[in-house]
Amino acid sequence: METLSWCPIRLYDNPMADMIATRIKKMIIAIDGPAGAGKSTVAQKLARRLDLGYLDTGAMYRALTLKALRSHDALDDEDGLASLASAMDLHMEYAFRRRPPFRMIMDGEDVTAAIRSREVSAHVSQVSSLPGVRKEMVKKQRSLVAAGGMVVEGRDVGTVVFPKADVKIFLTASMKERAGRRYREMRKDGYDISLQTIKQEMIRRDHKDSTRKHNPLVRAPDANLVDTTGESISRVVGKLIYLVKEQAAAGEAR
Ligand code: DC
């Protein structure tokens, strides 16, 4: 289905409201797309508005990359990194009232900030391209989301991890906008980096993520394409809520 233009709908005013709310509580909502498309902000707000859990699968690949960098493991040692992924204890918390709302605890340590470093960003595509690593991560992701009721963001959520997700969104934006957003974020976090460098790093990472052999970043044929260029966050979240409610009203209960 192509992008629907935004129009307000108040399904909770009609008699199907309870059934729709019950269905939404069990849904798996997959949000994929390239870096800087606004996935994390939008997915977290959507989870909050629908009272669902939230999982950032990119943060899991980042945590593994951090662990490998710290232990000086070779980043092309597929078996070694797959074992590291399997043994790694990941605990993720999402509580929208807290700052930051999403926290990643790896082997008992809060690595929420550390996994966003430039060093991790520069190497995570390499680590996440290894099929053995992806196999372990997909296993973990499926067990974390087994009960449903989650918004899950990443690159292959709607294609590989949950091909039967109730709602699939492919979020995108122009390169100019994506790089600009990442630039503002990084400057806010104190990184001294130019917009040009961010753009180059983003192009490199996009290329790696979408051309890798295993589970590349591609839009699932049944994913709703949502372009966030020039859109406010609340408008994008509104669009997604509309899509979710529409699906809940039309779909079978899981
Ligand atoms: O969304 P992010 O920038 O935090 O993701 C970090 C990296 O992890 C990104 O370069 C691609 C990879 N990734 C992946 O391969 N599969 C996912 N489901 C999520 C992220």
PDB file of C-alpha atoms and ligand atoms in Angstrom:
ATOM      1  CA  MET A   1       0.000   0.000   0.000  1.00  0.00           C
ATOM      2  CA  GLU A   2       1.320   3.443  -0.820  1.00  0.00           C
ATOM      3  CA  THR A   3       1.506   6.349   1.615  1.00  0.00           C
ATOM      4  CA  LEU A   4      -1.911   7.490   2.716  1.00  0.00           C
ATOM      5  CA  SER A   5      -2.434  11.196   2.957  1.00  0.00           C
ATOM      6  CA  TRP A   6      -3.169  12.257   6.482  1.00  0.00           C
ATOM      7  CA  CYS A   7      -6.778  12.633   7.429  1.00  0.00           C
ATOM      8  CA  PRO A   8      -8.088  12.603  10.960  1.00  0.00           C
ATOM      9  CA  ILE A   9     -10.070   9.564  12.026  1.00  0.00           C
ATOM     10  CA  ARG A  10     -11.711   9.002  15.374  1.00  0.00           C
ATOM     11  CA  LEU A  11     -12.276   5.301  15.481  1.00  0.00           C
ATOM     12  CA  TYR A  12     -12.573   5.347  19.256  1.00  0.00           C
ATOM     13  CA  ASP A  13     -15.908   7.118  18.852  1.00  0.00           C
ATOM     14  CA  ASN A  14     -17.512   4.093  17.242  1.00  0.00           C
ATOM     15  CA  PRO A  15     -18.669   0.765  18.703  1.00  0.00           C
ATOM     16  CA  MET A  16     -15.622  -1.144  17.398  1.00  0.00           C
ATOM     17  CA  ALA A  17     -13.394   0.805  19.772  1.00  0.00           C
ATOM     18  CA  ASP A  18     -12.793  -1.956  22.341  1.00  0.00           C
ATOM     19  CA  MET A  19     -12.024  -4.563  19.726  1.00  0.00           C
ATOM     20  CA  ILE A  20      -9.626  -2.228  17.937  1.00  0.00           C
ATOM     21  CA  ALA A  21      -7.845  -1.320  21.179  1.00  0.00           C
ATOM     22  CA  THR A  22      -7.516  -5.017  22.092  1.00  0.00           C
ATOM     23  CA  ARG A  23      -6.051  -5.840  18.689  1.00  0.00           C
ATOM     24  CA  ILE A  24      -3.564  -2.981  18.855  1.00  0.00           C
ATOM     25  CA  LYS A  25      -2.303  -4.245  22.248  1.00  0.00           C
ATOM     26  CA  LYS A  26      -1.203  -7.514  20.588  1.00  0.00           C
ATOM     27  CA  MET A  27       0.281  -6.022  17.445  1.00  0.00           C
ATOM     28  CA  ILE A  28       3.825  -6.105  16.181  1.00  0.00           C
ATOM     29  CA  ILE A  29       4.548  -2.868  14.348  1.00  0.00           C
ATOM     30  CA  ALA A  30       7.711  -2.984  12.229  1.00  0.00           C
ATOM     31  CA  ILE A  31       9.445   0.285  11.360  1.00  0.00           C
ATOM     32  CA  ASP A  32      12.397   0.043   8.973  1.00  0.00           C
ATOM     33  CA  GLY A  33      14.392   2.640   7.100  1.00  0.00           C
ATOM     34  CA  PRO A  34      17.807   4.239   6.661  1.00  0.00           C
ATOM     35  CA  ALA A  35      19.759   6.179   9.305  1.00  0.00           C
ATOM     36  CA  GLY A  36      18.360   9.620  10.058  1.00  0.00           C
ATOM     37  CA  ALA A  37      14.877   8.932   8.678  1.00  0.00           C
ATOM     38  CA  GLY A  38      13.474   9.620  12.138  1.00  0.00           C
ATOM     39  CA  LYS A  39      12.774   5.991  13.097  1.00  0.00           C
ATOM     40  CA  SER A  40      13.721   6.189  16.778  1.00  0.00           C
ATOM     41  CA  THR A  41      11.843   9.385  17.576  1.00  0.00           C
ATOM     42  CA  VAL A  42       8.755   8.332  15.676  1.00  0.00           C
ATOM     43  CA  ALA A  43       8.785   4.703  16.900  1.00  0.00           C
ATOM     44  CA  GLN A  44       9.160   5.756  20.549  1.00  0.00           C
ATOM     45  CA  LYS A  45       6.352   8.283  20.290  1.00  0.00           C
ATOM     46  CA  LEU A  46       4.133   5.778  18.525  1.00  0.00           C
ATOM     47  CA  ALA A  47       4.786   3.212  21.277  1.00  0.00           C
ATOM     48  CA  ARG A  48       3.924   5.822  23.862  1.00  0.00           C
ATOM     49  CA  ARG A  49       0.710   6.912  22.147  1.00  0.00           C
ATOM     50  CA  LEU A  50      -0.464   3.303  21.688  1.00  0.00           C
ATOM     51  CA  ASP A  51       0.842   2.148  25.069  1.00  0.00           C
ATOM     52  CA  LEU A  52       3.051  -0.526  23.482  1.00  0.00           C
ATOM     53  CA  GLY A  53       6.602  -1.698  24.189  1.00  0.00           C
ATOM     54  CA  TYR A  54       9.514  -0.556  22.023  1.00  0.00           C
ATOM     55  CA  LEU A  55      12.598  -2.314  20.723  1.00  0.00           C
ATOM     56  CA  ASP A  56      15.525  -0.690  18.887  1.00  0.00           C
ATOM     57  CA  THR A  57      17.239  -3.548  17.024  1.00  0.00           C
ATOM     58  CA  GLY A  58      20.028  -1.230  15.789  1.00  0.00           C
ATOM     59  CA  ALA A  59      21.008  -0.669  19.421  1.00  0.00           C
ATOM     60  CA  MET A  60      21.563  -4.424  19.741  1.00  0.00           C
ATOM     61  CA  TYR A  61      24.024  -4.445  16.813  1.00  0.00           C
ATOM     62  CA  ARG A  62      25.667  -1.356  18.301  1.00  0.00           C
ATOM     63  CA  ALA A  63      26.074  -3.078  21.695  1.00  0.00           C
ATOM     64  CA  LEU A  64      27.764  -6.062  20.061  1.00  0.00           C
ATOM     65  CA  THR A  65      30.067  -3.735  18.092  1.00  0.00           C
ATOM     66  CA  LEU A  66      31.026  -1.931  21.302  1.00  0.00           C
ATOM     67  CA  LYS A  67      31.757  -5.221  23.018  1.00  0.00           C
ATOM     68  CA  ALA A  68      33.898  -6.426  20.100  1.00  0.00           C
ATOM     69  CA  LEU A  69      35.826  -3.143  19.923  1.00  0.00           C
ATOM     70  CA  ARG A  70      36.501  -3.205  23.655  1.00  0.00           C
ATOM     71  CA  SER A  71      37.722  -6.779  23.615  1.00  0.00           C
ATOM     72  CA  HIS A  72      39.785  -6.143  20.430  1.00  0.00           C
ATOM     73  CA  ASP A  73      38.038  -8.972  18.601  1.00  0.00           C
ATOM     74  CA  ALA A  74      38.562  -9.060  14.829  1.00  0.00           C
ATOM     75  CA  LEU A  75      35.485  -7.464  13.295  1.00  0.00           C
ATOM     76  CA  ASP A  76      35.431  -9.980  10.450  1.00  0.00           C
ATOM     77  CA  ASP A  77      35.594 -13.074  12.676  1.00  0.00           C
ATOM     78  CA  GLU A  78      32.076 -14.300  12.034  1.00  0.00           C
ATOM     79  CA  ASP A  79      32.115 -17.310  14.363  1.00  0.00           C
ATOM     80  CA  GLY A  80      33.793 -15.371  17.168  1.00  0.00           C
ATOM     81  CA  LEU A  81      31.340 -12.477  16.939  1.00  0.00           C
ATOM     82  CA  ALA A  82      28.350 -14.810  16.651  1.00  0.00           C
ATOM     83  CA  SER A  83      29.466 -16.517  19.901  1.00  0.00           C
ATOM     84  CA  LEU A  84      29.976 -13.115  21.496  1.00  0.00           C
ATOM     85  CA  ALA A  85      26.419 -12.165  20.439  1.00  0.00           C
ATOM     86  CA  SER A  86      25.007 -15.379  21.806  1.00  0.00           C
ATOM     87  CA  ALA A  87      26.768 -14.999  25.176  1.00  0.00           C
ATOM     88  CA  MET A  88      26.066 -11.283  25.546  1.00  0.00           C
ATOM     89  CA  ASP A  89      23.496 -10.379  28.169  1.00  0.00           C
ATOM     90  CA  LEU A  90      21.298  -7.586  26.808  1.00  0.00           C
ATOM     91  CA  HIS A  91      18.663  -5.876  28.836  1.00  0.00           C
ATOM     92  CA  MET A  92      16.620  -3.087  27.288  1.00  0.00           C
ATOM     93  CA  GLU A  93      14.280  -0.736  29.053  1.00  0.00           C
ATOM     94  CA  TYR A  94      11.740   1.639  27.610  1.00  0.00           C
ATOM     95  CA  ALA A  95       9.929   4.120  29.829  1.00  0.00           C
ATOM     96  CA  PHE A  96       8.743   7.206  28.001  1.00  0.00           C
ATOM     97  CA  ARG A  97       8.753   9.466  31.046  1.00  0.00           C
ATOM     98  CA  ARG A  98      12.464   8.913  31.635  1.00  0.00           C
ATOM     99  CA  ARG A  99      15.370  10.628  29.878  1.00  0.00           C
ATOM    100  CA  PRO A 100      16.496   8.932  27.755  1.00  0.00           C
ATOM    101  CA  PRO A 101      13.373   6.802  27.339  1.00  0.00           C
ATOM    102  CA  PHE A 102      15.292   3.838  25.885  1.00  0.00           C
ATOM    103  CA  ARG A 103      18.214   2.329  27.787  1.00  0.00           C
ATOM    104  CA  MET A 104      20.564  -0.443  26.790  1.00  0.00           C
ATOM    105  CA  ILE A 105      22.195  -2.466  29.557  1.00  0.00           C
ATOM    106  CA  MET A 106      24.940  -4.802  28.342  1.00  0.00           C
ATOM    107  CA  ASP A 107      26.345  -7.372  30.766  1.00  0.00           C
ATOM    108  CA  GLY A 108      25.054  -5.239  33.623  1.00  0.00           C
ATOM    109  CA  GLU A 109      26.546  -1.942  32.371  1.00  0.00           C
ATOM    110  CA  ASP A 110      24.484   0.983  31.066  1.00  0.00           C
ATOM    111  CA  VAL A 111      25.919   1.516  27.560  1.00  0.00           C
ATOM    112  CA  THR A 112      23.136   3.790  26.271  1.00  0.00           C
ATOM    113  CA  ALA A 113      25.551   6.632  25.446  1.00  0.00           C
ATOM    114  CA  ALA A 114      28.590   4.494  24.566  1.00  0.00           C
ATOM    115  CA  ILE A 115      26.797   2.673  21.733  1.00  0.00           C
ATOM    116  CA  ARG A 116      26.202   6.019  19.959  1.00  0.00           C
ATOM    117  CA  SER A 117      29.912   6.921  19.703  1.00  0.00           C
ATOM    118  CA  ARG A 118      31.402   7.668  16.300  1.00  0.00           C
ATOM    119  CA  GLU A 119      33.683   4.665  16.632  1.00  0.00           C
ATOM    120  CA  VAL A 120      30.742   2.310  17.094  1.00  0.00           C
ATOM    121  CA  SER A 121      28.827   4.052  14.268  1.00  0.00           C
ATOM    122  CA  ALA A 122      31.809   3.600  11.960  1.00  0.00           C
ATOM    123  CA  HIS A 123      32.064  -0.160  12.553  1.00  0.00           C
ATOM    124  CA  VAL A 124      28.512  -1.330  13.181  1.00  0.00           C
ATOM    125  CA  SER A 125      27.716  -1.926   9.490  1.00  0.00           C
ATOM    126  CA  GLN A 126      30.651  -4.313   9.217  1.00  0.00           C
ATOM    127  CA  VAL A 127      29.604  -6.281  12.303  1.00  0.00           C
ATOM    128  CA  SER A 128      25.923  -6.363  11.314  1.00  0.00           C
ATOM    129  CA  SER A 129      26.742  -7.657   7.821  1.00  0.00           C
ATOM    130  CA  LEU A 130      27.917 -11.042   9.188  1.00  0.00           C
ATOM    131  CA  PRO A 131      25.217 -13.710   8.655  1.00  0.00           C
ATOM    132  CA  GLY A 132      26.173 -15.618  11.835  1.00  0.00           C
ATOM    133  CA  VAL A 133      25.780 -12.440  13.884  1.00  0.00           C
ATOM    134  CA  ARG A 134      22.416 -11.649  12.280  1.00  0.00           C
ATOM    135  CA  LYS A 135      21.163 -15.161  13.004  1.00  0.00           C
ATOM    136  CA  GLU A 136      21.896 -14.748  16.728  1.00  0.00           C
ATOM    137  CA  MET A 137      20.393 -11.259  16.847  1.00  0.00           C
ATOM    138  CA  VAL A 138      17.220 -12.252  15.014  1.00  0.00           C
ATOM    139  CA  LYS A 139      16.791 -15.107  17.528  1.00  0.00           C
ATOM    140  CA  LYS A 140      17.100 -12.659  20.430  1.00  0.00           C
ATOM    141  CA  GLN A 141      14.753 -10.157  18.773  1.00  0.00           C
ATOM    142  CA  ARG A 142      12.064 -12.777  18.181  1.00  0.00           C
ATOM    143  CA  SER A 143      12.191 -13.966  21.768  1.00  0.00           C
ATOM    144  CA  LEU A 144      12.010 -10.390  23.098  1.00  0.00           C
ATOM    145  CA  VAL A 145       8.900  -9.646  21.022  1.00  0.00           C
ATOM    146  CA  ALA A 146       7.241 -13.086  21.303  1.00  0.00           C
ATOM    147  CA  ALA A 147       4.232 -11.811  23.205  1.00  0.00           C
ATOM    148  CA  GLY A 148       3.521  -8.978  20.723  1.00  0.00           C
ATOM    149  CA  GLY A 149       2.453  -5.503  21.777  1.00  0.00           C
ATOM    150  CA  MET A 150       5.649  -3.909  20.459  1.00  0.00           C
ATOM    151  CA  VAL A 151       6.917  -1.286  18.076  1.00  0.00           C
ATOM    152  CA  VAL A 152      10.168  -2.653  16.639  1.00  0.00           C
ATOM    153  CA  GLU A 153      12.572  -0.528  14.599  1.00  0.00           C
ATOM    154  CA  GLY A 154      15.506  -1.522  12.428  1.00  0.00           C
ATOM    155  CA  ARG A 155      16.489  -2.398   8.871  1.00  0.00           C
ATOM    156  CA  ASP A 156      15.075  -5.907   8.334  1.00  0.00           C
ATOM    157  CA  VAL A 157      12.234  -6.058  10.849  1.00  0.00           C
ATOM    158  CA  GLY A 158       9.415  -6.207   8.280  1.00  0.00           C
ATOM    159  CA  THR A 159      11.356  -8.362   5.808  1.00  0.00           C
ATOM    160  CA  VAL A 160      13.206 -10.942   7.940  1.00  0.00           C
ATOM    161  CA  VAL A 161      12.603 -10.681  11.690  1.00  0.00           C
ATOM    162  CA  PHE A 162       8.804 -10.345  11.543  1.00  0.00           C
ATOM    163  CA  PRO A 163       7.681 -10.909   7.946  1.00  0.00           C
ATOM    164  CA  LYS A 164       4.150 -11.315   9.330  1.00  0.00           C
ATOM    165  CA  ALA A 165       4.196  -8.074  11.345  1.00  0.00           C
ATOM    166  CA  ASP A 166       0.709  -6.580  11.657  1.00  0.00           C
ATOM    167  CA  VAL A 167       1.786  -3.185  10.342  1.00  0.00           C
ATOM    168  CA  LYS A 168       4.939  -2.450   8.351  1.00  0.00           C
ATOM    169  CA  ILE A 169       6.285   1.029   7.846  1.00  0.00           C
ATOM    170  CA  PHE A 170       9.270   2.025   5.722  1.00  0.00           C
ATOM    171  CA  LEU A 171      10.334   5.457   6.905  1.00  0.00           C
ATOM    172  CA  THR A 172      12.525   7.599   4.708  1.00  0.00           C
ATOM    173  CA  ALA A 173      13.589  11.211   4.105  1.00  0.00           C
ATOM    174  CA  SER A 174      15.859  13.096   1.700  1.00  0.00           C
ATOM    175  CA  MET A 175      19.617  12.754   2.272  1.00  0.00           C
ATOM    176  CA  LYS A 176      19.815  16.486   2.991  1.00  0.00           C
ATOM    177  CA  GLU A 177      17.253  16.226   5.758  1.00  0.00           C
ATOM    178  CA  ARG A 178      18.634  12.988   7.218  1.00  0.00           C
ATOM    179  CA  ALA A 179      22.178  14.336   7.368  1.00  0.00           C
ATOM    180  CA  GLY A 180      20.936  17.635   8.834  1.00  0.00           C
ATOM    181  CA  ARG A 181      19.062  15.818  11.609  1.00  0.00           C
ATOM    182  CA  ARG A 182      22.060  13.642  12.488  1.00  0.00           C
ATOM    183  CA  TYR A 183      24.311  16.749  12.421  1.00  0.00           C
ATOM    184  CA  ARG A 184      22.113  18.607  14.930  1.00  0.00           C
ATOM    185  CA  GLU A 185      21.906  15.511  17.161  1.00  0.00           C
ATOM    186  CA  MET A 186      25.673  15.012  17.187  1.00  0.00           C
ATOM    187  CA  ARG A 187      26.439  18.687  17.813  1.00  0.00           C
ATOM    188  CA  LYS A 188      23.988  18.599  20.719  1.00  0.00           C
ATOM    189  CA  ASP A 189      25.862  15.585  22.111  1.00  0.00           C
ATOM    190  CA  GLY A 190      29.110  17.576  21.917  1.00  0.00           C
ATOM    191  CA  TYR A 191      30.705  16.031  18.799  1.00  0.00           C
ATOM    192  CA  ASP A 192      32.817  18.415  16.697  1.00  0.00           C
ATOM    193  CA  ILE A 193      31.921  17.153  13.243  1.00  0.00           C
ATOM    194  CA  SER A 194      31.009  18.825   9.937  1.00  0.00           C
ATOM    195  CA  LEU A 195      27.795  18.320   8.024  1.00  0.00           C
ATOM    196  CA  GLN A 196      29.847  17.168   5.041  1.00  0.00           C
ATOM    197  CA  THR A 197      31.552  14.417   7.065  1.00  0.00           C
ATOM    198  CA  ILE A 198      28.203  13.237   8.439  1.00  0.00           C
ATOM    199  CA  LYS A 199      26.804  13.104   4.902  1.00  0.00           C
ATOM    200  CA  GLN A 200      29.762  11.064   3.670  1.00  0.00           C
ATOM    201  CA  GLU A 201      29.558   8.641   6.611  1.00  0.00           C
ATOM    202  CA  MET A 202      25.814   8.277   6.068  1.00  0.00           C
ATOM    203  CA  ILE A 203      26.177   7.548   2.338  1.00  0.00           C
ATOM    204  CA  ARG A 204      28.817   4.921   3.126  1.00  0.00           C
ATOM    205  CA  ARG A 205      26.653   3.274   5.814  1.00  0.00           C
ATOM    206  CA  ASP A 206      23.491   3.366   3.654  1.00  0.00           C
ATOM    207  CA  HIS A 207      25.389   1.723   0.840  1.00  0.00           C
ATOM    208  CA  LYS A 208      26.765  -1.021   3.096  1.00  0.00           C
ATOM    209  CA  ASP A 209      23.402  -1.647   4.772  1.00  0.00           C
ATOM    210  CA  SER A 210      21.430  -1.848   1.543  1.00  0.00           C
ATOM    211  CA  THR A 211      23.887  -3.823  -0.594  1.00  0.00           C
ATOM    212  CA  ARG A 212      24.992  -6.454   1.941  1.00  0.00           C
ATOM    213  CA  LYS A 213      24.264 -10.033   0.980  1.00  0.00           C
ATOM    214  CA  HIS A 214      22.291 -11.012   4.071  1.00  0.00           C
ATOM    215  CA  ASN A 215      19.137  -9.222   5.184  1.00  0.00           C
ATOM    216  CA  PRO A 216      19.873  -5.923   3.407  1.00  0.00           C
ATOM    217  CA  LEU A 217      17.882  -2.763   4.034  1.00  0.00           C
ATOM    218  CA  VAL A 218      15.026  -3.005   1.545  1.00  0.00           C
ATOM    219  CA  ARG A 219      11.413  -1.997   1.711  1.00  0.00           C
ATOM    220  CA  ALA A 220       9.095  -4.989   2.146  1.00  0.00           C
ATOM    221  CA  PRO A 221       6.571  -5.031  -0.719  1.00  0.00           C
ATOM    222  CA  ASP A 222       3.729  -4.721   1.802  1.00  0.00           C
ATOM    223  CA  ALA A 223       5.329  -1.915   3.846  1.00  0.00           C
ATOM    224  CA  ASN A 224       3.737   1.540   3.904  1.00  0.00           C
ATOM    225  CA  LEU A 225       6.217   4.079   2.581  1.00  0.00           C
ATOM    226  CA  VAL A 226       6.258   7.205   4.729  1.00  0.00           C
ATOM    227  CA  ASP A 227       8.505  10.097   3.675  1.00  0.00           C
ATOM    228  CA  THR A 228       9.291  12.351   6.643  1.00  0.00           C
ATOM    229  CA  THR A 229      10.989  15.122   4.614  1.00  0.00           C
ATOM    230  CA  GLY A 230       9.608  18.451   5.773  1.00  0.00           C
ATOM    231  CA  GLU A 231       7.092  16.778   8.094  1.00  0.00           C
ATOM    232  CA  SER A 232       6.743  17.454  11.802  1.00  0.00           C
ATOM    233  CA  ILE A 233       7.166  14.516  14.184  1.00  0.00           C
ATOM    234  CA  SER A 234       3.592  14.800  15.408  1.00  0.00           C
ATOM    235  CA  ARG A 235       2.232  14.705  11.874  1.00  0.00           C
ATOM    236  CA  VAL A 236       4.242  11.589  11.034  1.00  0.00           C
ATOM    237  CA  VAL A 237       3.159   9.894  14.272  1.00  0.00           C
ATOM    238  CA  GLY A 238      -0.437  10.868  13.461  1.00  0.00           C
ATOM    239  CA  LYS A 239      -0.134   9.203  10.064  1.00  0.00           C
ATOM    240  CA  LEU A 240       1.200   6.008  11.622  1.00  0.00           C
ATOM    241  CA  ILE A 241      -1.554   5.914  14.236  1.00  0.00           C
ATOM    242  CA  TYR A 242      -4.042   6.209  11.415  1.00  0.00           C
ATOM    243  CA  LEU A 243      -2.428   3.270   9.589  1.00  0.00           C
ATOM    244  CA  VAL A 244      -2.355   1.145  12.750  1.00  0.00           C
ATOM    245  CA  LYS A 245      -5.997   1.839  13.587  1.00  0.00           C
ATOM    246  CA  GLU A 246      -7.024   1.177  10.030  1.00  0.00           C
ATOM    247  CA  GLN A 247      -5.216  -2.178  10.098  1.00  0.00           C
ATOM    248  CA  ALA A 248      -6.690  -3.055  13.489  1.00  0.00           C
ATOM    249  CA  ALA A 249     -10.167  -2.264  12.226  1.00  0.00           C
ATOM    250  CA  ALA A 250      -9.699  -4.364   9.095  1.00  0.00           C
ATOM    251  CA  GLY A 251      -7.464  -7.177  10.294  1.00  0.00           C
ATOM    252  CA  GLU A 252      -7.942 -10.449  12.075  1.00  0.00           C
ATOM    253  CA  ALA A 253      -6.947 -10.634  15.729  1.00  0.00           C
ATOM    254  CA  ARG A 254      -3.577 -12.417  16.069  1.00  0.00           C
TER     255      ARG A 254
HETATM  256  O1   DC B   1      19.546   2.319  13.455  1.00  0.00           O
HETATM  257  P1   DC B   1      21.021   2.417  13.847  1.00  0.00           P
HETATM  258  O2   DC B   1      21.766   3.486  13.104  1.00  0.00           O
HETATM  259  O3   DC B   1      21.231   2.506  15.305  1.00  0.00           O
HETATM  260  O4   DC B   1      21.616   1.006  13.360  1.00  0.00           O
HETATM  261  C1   DC B   1      22.983   0.704  13.519  1.00  0.00           C
HETATM  262  C2   DC B   1      23.435  -0.249  12.450  1.00  0.00           C
HETATM  263  O5   DC B   1      22.899  -1.543  12.676  1.00  0.00           O
HETATM  264  C3   DC B   1      23.083   0.138  11.021  1.00  0.00           C
HETATM  265  O6   DC B   1      24.260   0.504  10.325  1.00  0.00           O
HETATM  266  C4   DC B   1      22.517  -1.086  10.393  1.00  0.00           C
HETATM  267  C5   DC B   1      22.485  -2.124  11.467  1.00  0.00           C
HETATM  268  N1   DC B   1      21.167  -2.698  11.664  1.00  0.00           N
HETATM  269  C6   DC B   1      20.884  -3.849  10.970  1.00  0.00           C
HETATM  270  O7   DC B   1      21.694  -4.306  10.185  1.00  0.00           O
HETATM  271  N2   DC B   1      19.695  -4.463  11.169  1.00  0.00           N
HETATM  272  C7   DC B   1      18.793  -3.947  12.000  1.00  0.00           C
HETATM  273  N3   DC B   1      17.630  -4.583  12.179  1.00  0.00           N
HETATM  274  C8   DC B   1      19.065  -2.759  12.712  1.00  0.00           C
HETATM  275  C9   DC B   1      20.273  -2.145  12.488  1.00  0.00           C
END
